[in-house]
XYZ file of C-alpha atoms in Angstrom:
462
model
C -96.167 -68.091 91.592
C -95.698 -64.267 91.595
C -97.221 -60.679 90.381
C -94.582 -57.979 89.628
C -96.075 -54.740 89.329
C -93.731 -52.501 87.663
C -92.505 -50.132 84.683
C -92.681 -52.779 82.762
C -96.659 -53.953 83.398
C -98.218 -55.353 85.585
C -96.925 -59.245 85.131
C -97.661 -62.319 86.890
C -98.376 -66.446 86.781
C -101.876 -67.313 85.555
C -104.220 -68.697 88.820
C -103.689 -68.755 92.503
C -104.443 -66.007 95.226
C -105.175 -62.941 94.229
C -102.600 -60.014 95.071
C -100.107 -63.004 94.938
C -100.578 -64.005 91.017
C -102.392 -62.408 87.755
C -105.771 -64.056 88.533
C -109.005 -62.736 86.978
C -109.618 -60.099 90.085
C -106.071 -58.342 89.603
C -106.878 -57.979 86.110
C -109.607 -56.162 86.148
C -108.329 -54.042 89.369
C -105.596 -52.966 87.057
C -107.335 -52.667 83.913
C -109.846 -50.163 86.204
C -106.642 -48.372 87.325
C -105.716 -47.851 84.186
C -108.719 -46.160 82.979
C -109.369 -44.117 85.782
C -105.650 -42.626 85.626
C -106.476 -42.556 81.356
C -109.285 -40.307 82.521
C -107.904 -38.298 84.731
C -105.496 -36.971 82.234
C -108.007 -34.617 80.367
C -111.819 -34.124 80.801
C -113.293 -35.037 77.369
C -116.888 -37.258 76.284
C -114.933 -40.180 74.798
C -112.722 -42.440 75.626
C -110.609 -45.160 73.079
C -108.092 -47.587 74.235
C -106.463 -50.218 71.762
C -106.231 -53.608 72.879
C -104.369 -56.409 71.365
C -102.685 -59.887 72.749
C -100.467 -62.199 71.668
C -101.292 -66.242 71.241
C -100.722 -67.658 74.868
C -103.358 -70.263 76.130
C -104.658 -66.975 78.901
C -104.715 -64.151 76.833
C -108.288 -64.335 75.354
C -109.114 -64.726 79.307
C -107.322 -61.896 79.944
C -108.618 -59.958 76.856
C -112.010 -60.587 77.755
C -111.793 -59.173 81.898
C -109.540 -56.100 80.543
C -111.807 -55.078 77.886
C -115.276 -55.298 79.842
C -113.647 -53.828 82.642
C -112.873 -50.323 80.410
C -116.406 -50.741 78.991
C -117.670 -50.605 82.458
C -116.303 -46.992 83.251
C -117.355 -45.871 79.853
C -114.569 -46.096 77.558
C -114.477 -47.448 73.884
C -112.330 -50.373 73.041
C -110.592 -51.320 69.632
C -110.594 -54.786 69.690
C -107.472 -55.738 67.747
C -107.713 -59.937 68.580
C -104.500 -61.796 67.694
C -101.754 -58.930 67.341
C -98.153 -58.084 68.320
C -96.952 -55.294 70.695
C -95.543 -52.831 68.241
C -99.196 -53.313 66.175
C -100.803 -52.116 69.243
C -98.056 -49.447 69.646
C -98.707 -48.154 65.520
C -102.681 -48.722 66.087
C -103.187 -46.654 68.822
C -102.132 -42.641 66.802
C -103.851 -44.343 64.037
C -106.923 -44.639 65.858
C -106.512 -41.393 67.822
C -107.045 -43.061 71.061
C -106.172 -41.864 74.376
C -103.918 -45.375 75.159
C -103.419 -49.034 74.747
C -103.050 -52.299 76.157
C -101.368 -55.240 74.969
C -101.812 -58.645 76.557
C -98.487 -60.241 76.831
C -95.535 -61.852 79.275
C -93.127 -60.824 76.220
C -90.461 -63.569 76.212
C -91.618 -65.389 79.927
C -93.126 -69.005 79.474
C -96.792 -69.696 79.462
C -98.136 -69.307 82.704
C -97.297 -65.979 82.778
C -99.319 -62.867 81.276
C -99.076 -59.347 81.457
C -100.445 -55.349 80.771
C -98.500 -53.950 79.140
C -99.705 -50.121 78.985
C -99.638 -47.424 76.508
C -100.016 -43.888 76.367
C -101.957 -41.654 73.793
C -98.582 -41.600 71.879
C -98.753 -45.785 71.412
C -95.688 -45.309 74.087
C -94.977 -47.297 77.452
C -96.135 -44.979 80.165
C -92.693 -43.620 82.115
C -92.218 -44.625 85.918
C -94.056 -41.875 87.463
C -97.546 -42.591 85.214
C -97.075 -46.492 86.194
C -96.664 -45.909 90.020
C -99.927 -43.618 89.950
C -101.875 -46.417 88.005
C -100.697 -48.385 91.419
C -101.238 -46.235 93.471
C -104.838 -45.699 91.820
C -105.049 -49.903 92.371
C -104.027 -49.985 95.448
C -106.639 -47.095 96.747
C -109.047 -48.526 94.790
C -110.366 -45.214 94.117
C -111.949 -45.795 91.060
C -115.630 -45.152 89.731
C -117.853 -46.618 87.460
C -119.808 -45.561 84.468
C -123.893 -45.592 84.877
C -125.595 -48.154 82.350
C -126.425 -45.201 79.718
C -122.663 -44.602 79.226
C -121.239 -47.708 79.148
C -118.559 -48.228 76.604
C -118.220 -50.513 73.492
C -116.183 -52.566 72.106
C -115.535 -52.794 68.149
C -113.172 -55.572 66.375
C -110.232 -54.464 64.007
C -108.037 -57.185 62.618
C -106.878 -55.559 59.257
C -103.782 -53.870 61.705
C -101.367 -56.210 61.248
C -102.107 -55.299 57.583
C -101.606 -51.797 58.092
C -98.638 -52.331 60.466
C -96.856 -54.223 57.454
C -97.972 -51.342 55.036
C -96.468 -48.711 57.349
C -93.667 -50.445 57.458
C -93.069 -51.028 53.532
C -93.715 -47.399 52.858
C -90.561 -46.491 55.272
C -88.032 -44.676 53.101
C -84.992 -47.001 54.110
C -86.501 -50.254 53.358
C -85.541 -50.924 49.913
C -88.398 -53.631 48.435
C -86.581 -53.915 44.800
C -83.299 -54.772 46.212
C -85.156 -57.349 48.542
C -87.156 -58.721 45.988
C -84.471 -59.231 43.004
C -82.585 -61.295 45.730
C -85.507 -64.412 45.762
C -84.403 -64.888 49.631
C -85.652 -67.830 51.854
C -85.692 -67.833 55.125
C -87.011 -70.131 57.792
C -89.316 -68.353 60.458
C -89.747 -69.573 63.960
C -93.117 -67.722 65.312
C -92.811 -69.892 68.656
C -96.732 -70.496 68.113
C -97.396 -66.750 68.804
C -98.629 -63.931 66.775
C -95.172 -63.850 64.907
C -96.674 -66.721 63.339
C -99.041 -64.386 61.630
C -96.317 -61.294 60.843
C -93.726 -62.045 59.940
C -94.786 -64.582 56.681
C -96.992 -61.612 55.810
C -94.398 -59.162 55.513
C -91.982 -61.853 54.036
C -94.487 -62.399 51.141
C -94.726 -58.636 50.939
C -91.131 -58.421 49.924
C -91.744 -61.559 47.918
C -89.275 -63.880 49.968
C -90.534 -66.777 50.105
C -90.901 -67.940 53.659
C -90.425 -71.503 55.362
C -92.993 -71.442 58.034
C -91.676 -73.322 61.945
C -94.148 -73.244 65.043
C -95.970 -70.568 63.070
C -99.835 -71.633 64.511
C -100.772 -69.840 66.836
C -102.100 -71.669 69.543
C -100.011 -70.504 72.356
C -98.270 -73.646 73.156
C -94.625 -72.923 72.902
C -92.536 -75.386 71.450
C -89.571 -74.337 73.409
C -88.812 -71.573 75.604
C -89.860 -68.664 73.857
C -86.692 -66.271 74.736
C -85.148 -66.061 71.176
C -81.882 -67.570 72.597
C -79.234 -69.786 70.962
C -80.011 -72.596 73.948
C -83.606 -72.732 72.795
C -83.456 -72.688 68.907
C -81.921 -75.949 67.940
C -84.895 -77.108 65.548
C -84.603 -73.788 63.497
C -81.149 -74.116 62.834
C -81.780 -77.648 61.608
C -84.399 -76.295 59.357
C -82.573 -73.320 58.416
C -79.897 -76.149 56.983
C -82.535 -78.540 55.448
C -84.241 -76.189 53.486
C -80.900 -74.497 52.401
C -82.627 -71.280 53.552
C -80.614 -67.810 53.423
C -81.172 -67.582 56.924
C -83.545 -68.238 59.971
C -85.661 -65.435 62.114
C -87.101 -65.515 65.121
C -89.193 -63.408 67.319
C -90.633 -63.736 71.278
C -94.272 -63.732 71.209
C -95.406 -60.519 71.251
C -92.892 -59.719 68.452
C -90.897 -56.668 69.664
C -87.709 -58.882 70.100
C -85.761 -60.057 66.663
C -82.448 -62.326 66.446
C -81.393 -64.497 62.881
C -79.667 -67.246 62.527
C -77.343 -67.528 59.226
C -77.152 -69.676 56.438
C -75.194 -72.089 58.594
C -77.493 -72.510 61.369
C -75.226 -70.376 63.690
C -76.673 -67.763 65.834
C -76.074 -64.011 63.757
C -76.543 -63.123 67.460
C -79.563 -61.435 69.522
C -77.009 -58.632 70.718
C -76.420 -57.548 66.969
C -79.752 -57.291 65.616
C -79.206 -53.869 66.932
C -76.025 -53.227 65.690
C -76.866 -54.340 61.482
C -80.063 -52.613 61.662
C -77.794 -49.302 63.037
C -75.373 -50.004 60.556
C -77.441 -49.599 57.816
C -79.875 -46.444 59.127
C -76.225 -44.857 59.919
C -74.902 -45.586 56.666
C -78.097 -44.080 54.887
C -78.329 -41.458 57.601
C -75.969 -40.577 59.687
C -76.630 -39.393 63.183
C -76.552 -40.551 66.916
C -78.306 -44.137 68.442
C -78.799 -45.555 72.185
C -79.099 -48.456 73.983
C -79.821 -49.947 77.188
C -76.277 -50.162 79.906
C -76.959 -54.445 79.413
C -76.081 -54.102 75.571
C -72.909 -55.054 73.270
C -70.312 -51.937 72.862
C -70.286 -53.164 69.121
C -73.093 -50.553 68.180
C -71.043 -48.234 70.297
C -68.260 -48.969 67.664
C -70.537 -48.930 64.777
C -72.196 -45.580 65.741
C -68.206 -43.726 66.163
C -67.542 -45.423 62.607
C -70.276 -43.561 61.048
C -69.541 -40.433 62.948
C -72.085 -40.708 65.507
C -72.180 -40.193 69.377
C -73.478 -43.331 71.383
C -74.713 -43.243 74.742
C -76.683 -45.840 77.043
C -79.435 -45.686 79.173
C -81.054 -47.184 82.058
C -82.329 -51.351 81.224
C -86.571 -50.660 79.717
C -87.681 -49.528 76.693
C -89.009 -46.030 78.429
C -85.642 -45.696 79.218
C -84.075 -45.867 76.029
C -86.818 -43.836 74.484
C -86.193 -41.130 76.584
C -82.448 -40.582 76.074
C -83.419 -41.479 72.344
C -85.352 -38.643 72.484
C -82.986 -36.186 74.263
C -80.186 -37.504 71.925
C -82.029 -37.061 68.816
C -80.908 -40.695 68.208
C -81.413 -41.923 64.402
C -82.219 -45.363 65.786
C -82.231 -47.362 69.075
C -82.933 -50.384 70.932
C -82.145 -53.424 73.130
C -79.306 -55.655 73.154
C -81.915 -58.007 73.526
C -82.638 -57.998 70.223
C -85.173 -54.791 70.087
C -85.427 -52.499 67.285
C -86.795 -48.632 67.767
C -86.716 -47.043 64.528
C -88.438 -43.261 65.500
C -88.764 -43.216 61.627
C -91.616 -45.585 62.037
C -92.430 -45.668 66.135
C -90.989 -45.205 69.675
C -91.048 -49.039 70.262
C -89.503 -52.079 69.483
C -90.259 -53.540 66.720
C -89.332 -56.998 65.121
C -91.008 -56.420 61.856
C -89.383 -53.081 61.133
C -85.622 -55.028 61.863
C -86.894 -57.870 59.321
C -87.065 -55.224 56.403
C -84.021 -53.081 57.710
C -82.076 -56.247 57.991
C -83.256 -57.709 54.703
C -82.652 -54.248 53.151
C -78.650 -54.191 54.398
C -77.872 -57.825 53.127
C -79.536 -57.444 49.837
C -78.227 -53.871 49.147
C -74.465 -55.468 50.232
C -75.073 -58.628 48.531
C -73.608 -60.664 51.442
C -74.610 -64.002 53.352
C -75.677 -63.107 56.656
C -72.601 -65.489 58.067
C -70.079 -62.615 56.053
C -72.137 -59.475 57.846
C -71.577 -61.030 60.769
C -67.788 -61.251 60.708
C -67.865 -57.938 59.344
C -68.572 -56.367 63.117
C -66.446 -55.877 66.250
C -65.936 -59.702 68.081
C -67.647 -58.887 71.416
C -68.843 -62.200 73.179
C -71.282 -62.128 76.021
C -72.890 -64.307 79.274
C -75.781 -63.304 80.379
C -76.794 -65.524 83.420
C -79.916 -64.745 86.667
C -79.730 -65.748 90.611
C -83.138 -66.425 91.611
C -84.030 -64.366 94.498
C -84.388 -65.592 97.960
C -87.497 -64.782 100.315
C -86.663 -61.690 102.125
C -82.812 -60.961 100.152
C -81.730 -57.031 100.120
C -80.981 -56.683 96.837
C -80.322 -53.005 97.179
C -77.861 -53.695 100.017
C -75.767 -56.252 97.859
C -75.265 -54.127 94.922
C -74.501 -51.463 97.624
C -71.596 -54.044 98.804
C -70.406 -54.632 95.073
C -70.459 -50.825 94.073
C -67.933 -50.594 97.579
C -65.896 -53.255 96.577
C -65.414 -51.899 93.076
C -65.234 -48.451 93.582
C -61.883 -48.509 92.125
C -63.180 -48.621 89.010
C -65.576 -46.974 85.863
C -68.629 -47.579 87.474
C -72.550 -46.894 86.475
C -75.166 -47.117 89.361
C -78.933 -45.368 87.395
C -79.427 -48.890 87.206
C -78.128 -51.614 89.437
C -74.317 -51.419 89.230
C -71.913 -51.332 85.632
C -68.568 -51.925 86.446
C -66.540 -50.945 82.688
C -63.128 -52.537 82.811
C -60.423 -51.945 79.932
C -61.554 -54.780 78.024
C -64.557 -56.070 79.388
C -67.724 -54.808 81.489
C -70.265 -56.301 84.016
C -73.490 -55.765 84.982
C -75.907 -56.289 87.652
C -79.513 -55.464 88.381
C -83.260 -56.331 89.585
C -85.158 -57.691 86.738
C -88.320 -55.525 86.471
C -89.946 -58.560 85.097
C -89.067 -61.928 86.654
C -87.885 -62.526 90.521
C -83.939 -62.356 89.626
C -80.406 -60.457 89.976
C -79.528 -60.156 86.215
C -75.871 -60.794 85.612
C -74.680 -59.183 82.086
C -70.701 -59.574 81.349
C -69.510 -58.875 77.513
C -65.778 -59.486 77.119
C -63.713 -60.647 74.237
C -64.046 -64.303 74.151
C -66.868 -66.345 75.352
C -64.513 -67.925 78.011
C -63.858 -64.731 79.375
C -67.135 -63.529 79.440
C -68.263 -66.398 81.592
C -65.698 -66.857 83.858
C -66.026 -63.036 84.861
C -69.863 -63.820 85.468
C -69.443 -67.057 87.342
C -66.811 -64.599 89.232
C -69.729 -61.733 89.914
C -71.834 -64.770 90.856
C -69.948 -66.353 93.365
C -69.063 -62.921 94.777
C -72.682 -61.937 95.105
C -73.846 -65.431 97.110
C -71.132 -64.483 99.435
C -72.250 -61.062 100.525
C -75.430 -62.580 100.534
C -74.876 -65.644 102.265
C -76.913 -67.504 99.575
């Protein structure tokens, strides 16, 4: 069982001791965190935070501690219920509130949960605001509102509405092109808030939508990383119903990969790269993404006449070279879409209707797009960490041992070789070395990982 307290959230394994898991007391130590560093950022009467969650079995547990919690030092909450991340992210300008939280372990199985937490601008808070919320935890200096200014807390659920209307009215996303096509595609919600979404925006753009794991109760139906491995009944479904092609998201929604008319993956890694493809094509201008992603969009973005640059793994890492960059649009390789036309944050239901756009506009089956880009293949594999491992000193030993070479170190170690790359780092969000390799077959690709891998145990004697 484990808490991870990092740029990322705070993140952890429902039950157990406290300080060693997400259990109801760390919570509300780091909900109270939160709003005490919220507070300390201007002097003002009134306080609003956004809340949302997405389906899993804890999260109106969660909700429930978080949101009482920021009543208790006086601030206002906007209940959002059942949401997605990037709602949350668009609801909190819209509200004018001073930050948000979103209740979510993103992609990790159920037992986990997380805060994920916003600032005033619906954006993750950067490294230095997350270590003084811990620092603020671990201090405990925090104080409570008296009973005559206690906070309240008032329900919104029309934003998922309004997240779908903001995203319609984006100038790129062309609904008569989508809508003279009759698509069908099969959506996997993995029992989350997708479930809700995504078939709301569909019908928006009047394709008609073939609904899979789309209740949300919070019991996934398979591991809910949007990975080929884990998405065998949508491609079956994607074939049955003769659909145009499949989507799925993680549960909180910011992550997007398809699935084409064949029931082949279109691949998570080049979500990013269509998406880019057509906001390049329409306008043309620079993008990011993180050092673990495909050099496809790298490829796209020269095509178009673009510069292309990569950034440290988190989304508050790409949005900050994004930013300096003046990037057009952004993302993750693992499927993550930042369109700063619409919002500084991932987004799965802005890809759907740039995606949708490109293939209707091109009048081509997803399988053709796909063959269309730069043939990168990629392995992306973990080593679970052992109690008391240096991580630091082992990339240390592999940045030595590779010197030779075009190396990276902002964020674990990149070695780029001529035709292939490989990267290694501390997840911020699950105890694990991350091992990315991208090389021009799949072979390759994995047998330079399992290479990295076995070269990695031995420094560490594992």
């Amino acid at each position: 069982m484990t808490l991870i307290k990092s740029i990322s959230g705070i993140r952890g394994t429902i039950g157990g001791k406290v300080e060693d898991n997400l259990t109801p007391i760390d919570a509300v130590k780091f909900a109270a965190a939160y709003g005490t560093w919220l507070k300390n950022q201007r002097l003002k009467d009134n306080y609003r935070v956004v809340v949302g969650r997405d389906a899993r079995i804890s999260g109106e547990m969660i909700q429930n501690l978080v949101m009482n919690t920021l009543v208790g030092m006086g601030i206002h909450v906007i209940d959002l219920g059942l949401s997605t991340t990037p709602t949350v992210e668009v609801a909190v300008p819209m509200e004018h509130a001073d930050g948000g939280i979103i209740l979510t372990a993103s992609h990790n199985p159920k037992q986990w949960n997380a805060l994920k937490l916003l600032n005033a601008k619906g954006e993750f808070l950067n490294g230095i605001e997350g270590k003084k919320i811990l620092d603020i935890a671990e201090s405990s200096d925090m104080t409570f509102a008296e009973v005559d200014y206690l906070g309240k807390i008032t329900k919104n659920e029309a934003y998922i509405d309004l997240h779908i209307d903001e995203v319609l009215d984006l100038p790129l996303v062309n609904r008569k092109a989508i809508e003279a096509v009759k698509f069908k595609v099969v959506v996997d919600g993995v029992n989350s808030t997708g479930g809700i979404a995504i078939p709301l925006l569909l019908e928006r753009l009047g394709v008609e939508a073939v609904k899979l794991y789309c209740d949300p109760t919070g019991h996934f139906p398979h591991n809910p990383e949007p990975l080929k491995e884990h998405l065998g009944d949508l491609a079956n479904a994607v074939v049955k119903h003769h659909a145009d092609f499949g989507i799925v998201v993680d549960p909180d929604v910011d992550r997007l990969a398809f699935m084409d008319e064949t029931g082949d993956m279109f691949g998570e890694e080049y979500t990013l790269v269509a998406c880019a493809d057509y906001v390049l094509s329409k306008t043309p201008g620079n993008t990011v993404s993180n050092m673990s992603s495909t050099r496809a969009l790298r490829d796209v973005t020269l095509k178009h006449g673009g510069n292309y640059e990569a950034s440290a793994v988190g989304e508050v890492n790409v949005v900050d070279l994004m930013k300096k960059n003046s990037a057009v649009i952004g993302g993750e390789g693992n499927g993550g879409i930042i369109y700063p036309e619409s919002h500084y944050g991932r987004d799965a239901l802005v890809g759907v209707a740039l995606f949708l756009s490109l293939i209707a506009e091109k009048k081509i089956k997803v399988s053709e797009l796909r063959a269309s880009y730069p043939n990168y293949f990629m392995s992306k594999k973990k080593i679970q960490l052992t109690p008391g491992l240096d991580v630091d000193s082992v990339l240390k030993t592999m940045e030595a041992n590779y010197s030779h070479e075009n190396l990276t170190t902002i964020d674990g170690v990149k070695i780029d070789f001529t035709d292939s790359w490989v990267h290694l780092r501390k997840s911020n969000t699950e105890p694990i070395i991350r091992i990315y390799t991208e090389a021009p077959s799949q072979v390759e690709a994995d047998t330079l990982a399992d290479r990295i891998i076995a070269e990695i145990k031995a420094i560490a004697n594992m």
